[in-house]
XYZ file of C-alpha atoms in Angstrom:
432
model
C 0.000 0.000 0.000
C 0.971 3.568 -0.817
C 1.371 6.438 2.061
C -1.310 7.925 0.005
C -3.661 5.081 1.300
C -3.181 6.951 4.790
C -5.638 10.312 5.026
C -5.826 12.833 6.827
C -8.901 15.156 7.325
C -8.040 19.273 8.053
C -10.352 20.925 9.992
C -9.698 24.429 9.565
C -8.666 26.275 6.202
C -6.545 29.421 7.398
C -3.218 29.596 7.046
C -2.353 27.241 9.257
C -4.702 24.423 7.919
C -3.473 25.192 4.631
C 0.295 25.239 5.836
C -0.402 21.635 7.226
C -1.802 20.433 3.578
C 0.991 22.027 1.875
C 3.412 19.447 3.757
C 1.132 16.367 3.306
C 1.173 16.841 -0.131
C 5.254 16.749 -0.052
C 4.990 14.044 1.963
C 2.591 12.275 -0.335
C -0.279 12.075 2.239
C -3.305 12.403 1.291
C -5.400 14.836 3.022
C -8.836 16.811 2.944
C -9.370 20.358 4.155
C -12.671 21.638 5.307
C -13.308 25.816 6.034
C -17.313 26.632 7.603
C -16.504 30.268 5.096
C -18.055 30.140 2.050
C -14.221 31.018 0.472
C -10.590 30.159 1.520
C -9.536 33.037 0.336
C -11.278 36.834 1.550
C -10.300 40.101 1.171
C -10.083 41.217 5.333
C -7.783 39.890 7.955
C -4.713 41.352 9.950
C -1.325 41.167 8.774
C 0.757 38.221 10.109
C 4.670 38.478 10.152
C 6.882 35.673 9.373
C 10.249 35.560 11.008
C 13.053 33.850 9.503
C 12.295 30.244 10.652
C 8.564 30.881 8.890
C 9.954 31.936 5.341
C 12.282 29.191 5.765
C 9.935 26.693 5.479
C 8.176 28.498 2.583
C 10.803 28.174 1.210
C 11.386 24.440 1.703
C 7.871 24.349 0.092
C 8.799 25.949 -2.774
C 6.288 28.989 -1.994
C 9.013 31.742 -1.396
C 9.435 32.939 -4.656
C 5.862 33.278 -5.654
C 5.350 34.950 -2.295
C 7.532 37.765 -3.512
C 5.712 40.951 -4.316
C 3.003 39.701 -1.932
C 4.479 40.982 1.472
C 5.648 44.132 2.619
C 9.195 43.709 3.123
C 10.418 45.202 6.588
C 13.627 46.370 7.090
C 14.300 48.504 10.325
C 12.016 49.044 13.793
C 11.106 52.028 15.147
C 10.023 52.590 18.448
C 8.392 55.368 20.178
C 6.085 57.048 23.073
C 2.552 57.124 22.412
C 3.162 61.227 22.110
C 5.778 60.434 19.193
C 9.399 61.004 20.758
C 11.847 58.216 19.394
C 13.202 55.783 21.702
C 14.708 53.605 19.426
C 15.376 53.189 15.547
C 17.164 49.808 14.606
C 17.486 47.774 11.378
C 16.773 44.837 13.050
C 14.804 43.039 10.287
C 18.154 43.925 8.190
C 19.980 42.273 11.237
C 17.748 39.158 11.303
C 18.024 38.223 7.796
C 21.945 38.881 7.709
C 22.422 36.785 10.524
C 19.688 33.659 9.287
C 19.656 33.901 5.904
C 15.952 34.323 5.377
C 13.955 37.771 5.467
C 10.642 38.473 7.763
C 7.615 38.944 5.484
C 4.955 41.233 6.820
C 1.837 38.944 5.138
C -1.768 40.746 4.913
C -3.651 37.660 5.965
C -5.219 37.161 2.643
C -2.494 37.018 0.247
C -0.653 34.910 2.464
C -3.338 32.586 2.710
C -3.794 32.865 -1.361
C -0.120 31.908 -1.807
C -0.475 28.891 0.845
C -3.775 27.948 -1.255
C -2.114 28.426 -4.824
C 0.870 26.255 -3.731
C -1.848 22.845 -3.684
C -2.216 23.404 -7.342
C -4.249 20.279 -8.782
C -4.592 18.986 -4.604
C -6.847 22.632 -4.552
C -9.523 20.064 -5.635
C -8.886 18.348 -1.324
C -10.285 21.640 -0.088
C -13.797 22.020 0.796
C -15.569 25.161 1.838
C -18.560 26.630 3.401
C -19.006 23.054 5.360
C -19.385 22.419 8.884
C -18.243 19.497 12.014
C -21.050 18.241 13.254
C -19.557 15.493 15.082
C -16.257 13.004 15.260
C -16.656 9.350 15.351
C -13.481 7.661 15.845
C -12.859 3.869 15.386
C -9.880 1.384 15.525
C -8.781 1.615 11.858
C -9.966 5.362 11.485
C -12.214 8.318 11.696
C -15.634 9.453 10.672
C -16.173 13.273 10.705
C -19.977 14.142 10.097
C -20.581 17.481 8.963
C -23.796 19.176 9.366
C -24.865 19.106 5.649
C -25.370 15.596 6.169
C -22.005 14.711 4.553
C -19.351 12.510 5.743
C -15.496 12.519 5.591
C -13.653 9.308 6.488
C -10.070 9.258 7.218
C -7.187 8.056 9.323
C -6.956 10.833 11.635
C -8.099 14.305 12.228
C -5.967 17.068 12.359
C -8.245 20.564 14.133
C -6.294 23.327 13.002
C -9.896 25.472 13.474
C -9.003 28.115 15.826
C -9.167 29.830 19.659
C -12.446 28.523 19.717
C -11.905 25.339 18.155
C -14.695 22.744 17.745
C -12.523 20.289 17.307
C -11.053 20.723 20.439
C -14.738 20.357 22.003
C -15.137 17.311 20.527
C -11.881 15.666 21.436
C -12.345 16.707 25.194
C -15.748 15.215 25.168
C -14.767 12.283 23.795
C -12.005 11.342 25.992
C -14.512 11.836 28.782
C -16.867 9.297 27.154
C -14.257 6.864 27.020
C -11.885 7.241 29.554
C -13.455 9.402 31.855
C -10.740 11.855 31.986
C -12.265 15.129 32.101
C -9.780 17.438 30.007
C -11.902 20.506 30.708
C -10.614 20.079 34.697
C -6.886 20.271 34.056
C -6.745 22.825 31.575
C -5.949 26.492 32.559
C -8.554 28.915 30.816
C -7.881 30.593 28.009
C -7.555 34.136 28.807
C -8.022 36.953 27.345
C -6.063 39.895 29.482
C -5.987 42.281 26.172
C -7.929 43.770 23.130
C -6.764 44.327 19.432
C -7.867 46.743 16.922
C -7.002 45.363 13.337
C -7.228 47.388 10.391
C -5.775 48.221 7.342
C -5.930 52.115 5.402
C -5.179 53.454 2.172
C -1.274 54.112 2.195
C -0.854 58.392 2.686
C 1.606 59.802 0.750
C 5.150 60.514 2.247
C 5.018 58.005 4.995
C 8.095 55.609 5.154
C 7.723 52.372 3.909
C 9.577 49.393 4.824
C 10.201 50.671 8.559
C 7.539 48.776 11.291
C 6.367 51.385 13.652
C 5.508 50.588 17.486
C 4.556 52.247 20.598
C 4.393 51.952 23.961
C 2.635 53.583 27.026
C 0.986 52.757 30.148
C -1.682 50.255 29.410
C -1.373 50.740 25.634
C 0.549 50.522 22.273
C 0.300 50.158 18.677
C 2.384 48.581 15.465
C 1.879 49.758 12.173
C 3.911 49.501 8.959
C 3.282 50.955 5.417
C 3.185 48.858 2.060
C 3.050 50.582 -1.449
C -1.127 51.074 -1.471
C -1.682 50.105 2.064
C -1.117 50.897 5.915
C -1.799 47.879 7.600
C -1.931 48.205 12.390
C -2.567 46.784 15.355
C -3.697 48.724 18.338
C -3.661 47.074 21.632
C -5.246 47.857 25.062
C -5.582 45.923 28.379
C -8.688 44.994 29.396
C -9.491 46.003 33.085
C -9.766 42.551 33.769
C -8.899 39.219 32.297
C -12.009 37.369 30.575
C -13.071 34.096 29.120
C -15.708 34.985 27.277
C -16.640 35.334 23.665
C -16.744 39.314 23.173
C -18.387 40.661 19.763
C -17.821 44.152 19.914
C -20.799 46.728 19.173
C -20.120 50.094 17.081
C -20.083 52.160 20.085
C -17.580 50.084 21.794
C -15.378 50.420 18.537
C -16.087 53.860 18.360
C -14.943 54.616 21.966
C -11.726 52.637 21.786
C -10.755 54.429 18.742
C -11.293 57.895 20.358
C -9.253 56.279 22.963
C -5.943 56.237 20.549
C -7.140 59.178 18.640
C -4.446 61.364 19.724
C -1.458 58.168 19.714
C 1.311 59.156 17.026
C 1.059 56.125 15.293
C 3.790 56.989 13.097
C 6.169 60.146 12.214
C 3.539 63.126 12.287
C 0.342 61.198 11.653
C -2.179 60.527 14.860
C -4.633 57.640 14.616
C -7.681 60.292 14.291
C -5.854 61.203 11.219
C -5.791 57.478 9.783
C -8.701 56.813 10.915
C -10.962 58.072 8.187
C -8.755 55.857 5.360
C -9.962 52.384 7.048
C -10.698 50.250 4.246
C -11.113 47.253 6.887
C -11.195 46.999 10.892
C -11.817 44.309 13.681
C -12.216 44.802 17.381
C -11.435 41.472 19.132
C -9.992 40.311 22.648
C -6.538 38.660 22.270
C -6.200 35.123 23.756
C -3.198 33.695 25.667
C -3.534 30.036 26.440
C -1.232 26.809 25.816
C -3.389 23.532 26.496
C -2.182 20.589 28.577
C -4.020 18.027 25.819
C -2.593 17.951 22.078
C -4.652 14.519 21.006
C -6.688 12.058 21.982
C -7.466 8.895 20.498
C -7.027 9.993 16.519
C -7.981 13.620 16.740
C -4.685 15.935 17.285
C -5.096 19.727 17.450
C -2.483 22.148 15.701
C -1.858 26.059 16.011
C -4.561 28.341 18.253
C -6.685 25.104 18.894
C -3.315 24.131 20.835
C -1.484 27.287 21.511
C -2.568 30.666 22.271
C -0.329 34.092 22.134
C -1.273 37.794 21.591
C -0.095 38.791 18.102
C 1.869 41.782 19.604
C 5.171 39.730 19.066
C 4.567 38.015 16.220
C 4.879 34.113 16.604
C 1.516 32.700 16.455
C 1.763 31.497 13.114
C 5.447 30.754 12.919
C 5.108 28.527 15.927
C 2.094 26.961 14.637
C 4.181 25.859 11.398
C 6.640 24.513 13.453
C 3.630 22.438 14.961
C 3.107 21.487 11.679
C 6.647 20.765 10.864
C 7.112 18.279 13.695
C 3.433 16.416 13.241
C 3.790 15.770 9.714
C 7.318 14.965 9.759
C 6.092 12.181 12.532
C 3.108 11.034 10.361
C 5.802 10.559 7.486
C 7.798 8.535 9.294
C 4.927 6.416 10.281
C 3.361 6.167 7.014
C 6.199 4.973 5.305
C 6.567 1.654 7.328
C 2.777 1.266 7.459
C 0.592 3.209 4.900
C -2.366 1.939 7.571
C -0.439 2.502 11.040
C -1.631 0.303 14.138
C -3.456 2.686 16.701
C -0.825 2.167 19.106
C 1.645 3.480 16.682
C -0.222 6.477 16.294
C -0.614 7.018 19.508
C 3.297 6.785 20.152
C 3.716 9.718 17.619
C 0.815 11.955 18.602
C 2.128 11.348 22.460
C 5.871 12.519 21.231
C 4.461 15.761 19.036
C 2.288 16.531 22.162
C 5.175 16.130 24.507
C 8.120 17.822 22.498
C 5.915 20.701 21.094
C 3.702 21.884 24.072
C 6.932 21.956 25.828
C 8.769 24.323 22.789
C 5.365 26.369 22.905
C 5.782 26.934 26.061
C 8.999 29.575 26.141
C 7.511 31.064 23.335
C 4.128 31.839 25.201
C 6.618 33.203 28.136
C 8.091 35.575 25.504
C 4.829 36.801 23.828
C 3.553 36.784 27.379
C 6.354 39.479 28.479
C 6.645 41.146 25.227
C 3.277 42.561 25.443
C 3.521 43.608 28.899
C 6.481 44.966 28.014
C 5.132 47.365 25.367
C 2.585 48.559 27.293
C 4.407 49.002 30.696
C 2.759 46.644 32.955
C 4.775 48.407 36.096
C 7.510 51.287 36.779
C 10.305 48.207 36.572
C 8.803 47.013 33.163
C 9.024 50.392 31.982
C 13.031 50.892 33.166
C 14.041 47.284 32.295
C 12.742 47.675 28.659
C 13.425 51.597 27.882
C 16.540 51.747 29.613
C 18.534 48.676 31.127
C 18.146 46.592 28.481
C 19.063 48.882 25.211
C 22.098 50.586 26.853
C 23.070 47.405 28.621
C 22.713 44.861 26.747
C 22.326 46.104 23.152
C 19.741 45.508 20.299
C 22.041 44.127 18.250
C 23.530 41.149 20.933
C 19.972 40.978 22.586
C 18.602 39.799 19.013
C 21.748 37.845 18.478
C 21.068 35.787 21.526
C 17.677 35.048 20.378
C 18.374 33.895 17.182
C 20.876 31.342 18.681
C 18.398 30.494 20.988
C 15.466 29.845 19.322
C 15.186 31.052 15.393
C 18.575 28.507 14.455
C 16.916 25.711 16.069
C 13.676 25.620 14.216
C 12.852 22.723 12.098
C 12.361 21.721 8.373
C 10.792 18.769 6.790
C 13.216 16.306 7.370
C 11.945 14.339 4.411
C 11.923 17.579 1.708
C 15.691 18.218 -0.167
C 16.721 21.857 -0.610
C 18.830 24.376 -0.844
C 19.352 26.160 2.292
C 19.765 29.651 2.977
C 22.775 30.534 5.655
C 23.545 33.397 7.540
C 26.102 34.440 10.203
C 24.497 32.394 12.739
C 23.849 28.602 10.931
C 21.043 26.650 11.153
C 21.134 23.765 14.160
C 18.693 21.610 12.172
């Protein structure tokens, strides 16, 4: 029997979802994707930066150089008070892909999710839209997912790749309290959401620099914003005053008063967000999650990105440590595949136990980062604010601080172990 014979159903057809396909098919899995949206591809969403370890494996997937022209490219940082006085300016996107080898993309969600769609070509047919879970049904040799047209999918396993508020997640804890009687729900920490998150993108206002990303900080707020050719895509965050764990849809009024909030917040040189404001092409309100789950599978059903792992997007790794989820699950399913196109369940189990255990584990010190680099910006306390400002640029230096993180954790990222290419090297080489 071919690997092909083994199939994997997708629940979930964002970037992330699509990432996870993109590897099947280069592993010569077979695989189905399933999106509740009517389209994979829409014309909102916020932008999503890849670091070096995330164009990497584009790269590996052959989807770098039709990415180009789709991303804003980013070379320097600038970072300022919410009044507008500099208090730092550093080319350390320059820095990143000198030392790695690889640049950081700046993605508007759609076209990044139209070059991860593109790069199926004929498997575009494996993706289904504007369907549904209704349930999972899990057996020894394999997996029924019913889907509330009536429908069903039947594979080996089921990878939920479906979001914060994944279904698939609901399903998988409910199960393994039908059959084991181990209530997940009890030993998981709640997600949290301690923050809110103004998306939006604007038409691009002459004169503003381009290829510079643009961040503030201030008591209890900050913003990031960075200018394309046509576009001005931000982020403006604000702590809650108090953590929640509830669903929040946000009414006009609510928008409206946030945004008068950060009306007078230099957003970048000599431009206030009141003056941006009435260019919005596209905006979203939402709470910003932080969460990283105990459970990564039961039975056949593994989750994958924020069904698993949840960080604010103020620093920028959600997505590039969600493909290094992917990375290490499919690289595992690989491996198992090509001694048994139709693996025994304890086999399975063996590899969804390691990808749980190594993976949670990595996610964690990246959660610990996001978790302080968000506090950071907006100056959780008086020692916040003098660690970040001032001990640790005149200290230890932007340039040896980044340094030290790329050692740390960007050169020890993964590829697909099972893909040939032709690696990219900077001053600091890759550890795998």
């Amino acid at each position: 029997m071919a690997a092909s014979d083994f199939r994997v159903i997708i629940m979930g057809g964002g970037p992330e979802g699509l990432a996870a396909a993109n590897m099947l098919a280069a592993a010569d899995i077979d695989f189905v994707v399933l999106e509740r949206a009517p389209a994979i591809v829409s014309d909102t969403g916020a932008i999503i930066m890849l670091w070096p370890q995330g164009t990497r494996v584009l790269h590996q997937l052959g989807l770098l150089q039709p990415a180009e022209g789709r991303f804003m490219s980013v070379r320097s940082k600038t970072t300022m008070t919410l009044d507008g006085r500099e208090l730092s300016n550093f080319g350390v996107f320059d820095l990143l892909e000198k030392n790695h080898g690889y640049p950081c993309a700046n993605f508007p969600r759609p076209l990044l999710t139209e070059v991860l769609y593109e790069g199926l070509g004929k498997r575009k047919s494996k993706v289904r839209t504007g369907v549904s879970i209704e349930d999972i049904e899990t057996t020894d040799g394999g997996v029924l997912v019913h889907l509330q047209d009536g429908s069903v999918e039947r594979g080996s396993i089921v990878i939920g790749a479906d979001g914060v508020h994944s279904v698939t997640r609901s399903i998988m804890r409910r199960l393994a309290k039908e059959s084991t009687g181990e209530d997940f729900d009890k030993t998981e920490k709640p997600i949290l959401s301690p923050f809110q998150v103004l998306y939006g993108r604007a038409s691009y206002i002459k004169g503003l620099p381009k290829g510079v990303f643009f961040e503030t900080h201030g008591t209890n707020m900050s913003s990031q914003m960075s200018a394309g050719d046509d576009s001005i895509h931000f982020g403006l965050f604000r702590r809650l005053p108090g953590s929640t764990s509830k669903r929040k849809e946000y009414s006009d009024e609510e928008v409206a008063e946030f945004v008068e909030a950060f009306a007078d917040v230099v957003v970048m040189p000599n431009l206030k967000f009141k003056d941006l404001w009435p260019r919005c092409q596209w905006t979203r309100l939402v709470n910003q999650h932080e969460g990283l789950m105990e459970h990564w599978y039961h039975d056949r059903i593994v989750l994958l990105g924020d069904s698993a792992v949840q960080m604010t997007s103020a620093g920028g790794m959600g997505l590039n440590n969600a493909l290094q989820s992917a990375v290490y699950l499919v690289n595992k399913l690989h491996e198992v595949v090509q001694s048994n196109s139709n693996p025994a369940k304890g086999t399975l189990t063996r590899a969804l136990a390691d990808y749980q255990d190594t993976r949670r584990e990595e996610s964690r010190r990246m959660c610990n980062m996001s978790y302080r680099y968000i506090r950071a910006n907006t100056w959780e306390s008086w020692l916040t604010w003098f660690l970040v400002e001032c001990v640790f640029p005149t200290v230890f230096g932007l340039e040896k601080t980044f340094r030290k993180f790329g050692e740390t954790f960007i050169s020890r990222t993964r590829v697909l172990s099972f893909v040939k290419m032709d690696d990219r090297t900077g001053a600091i080489p890759w550890a795998r």
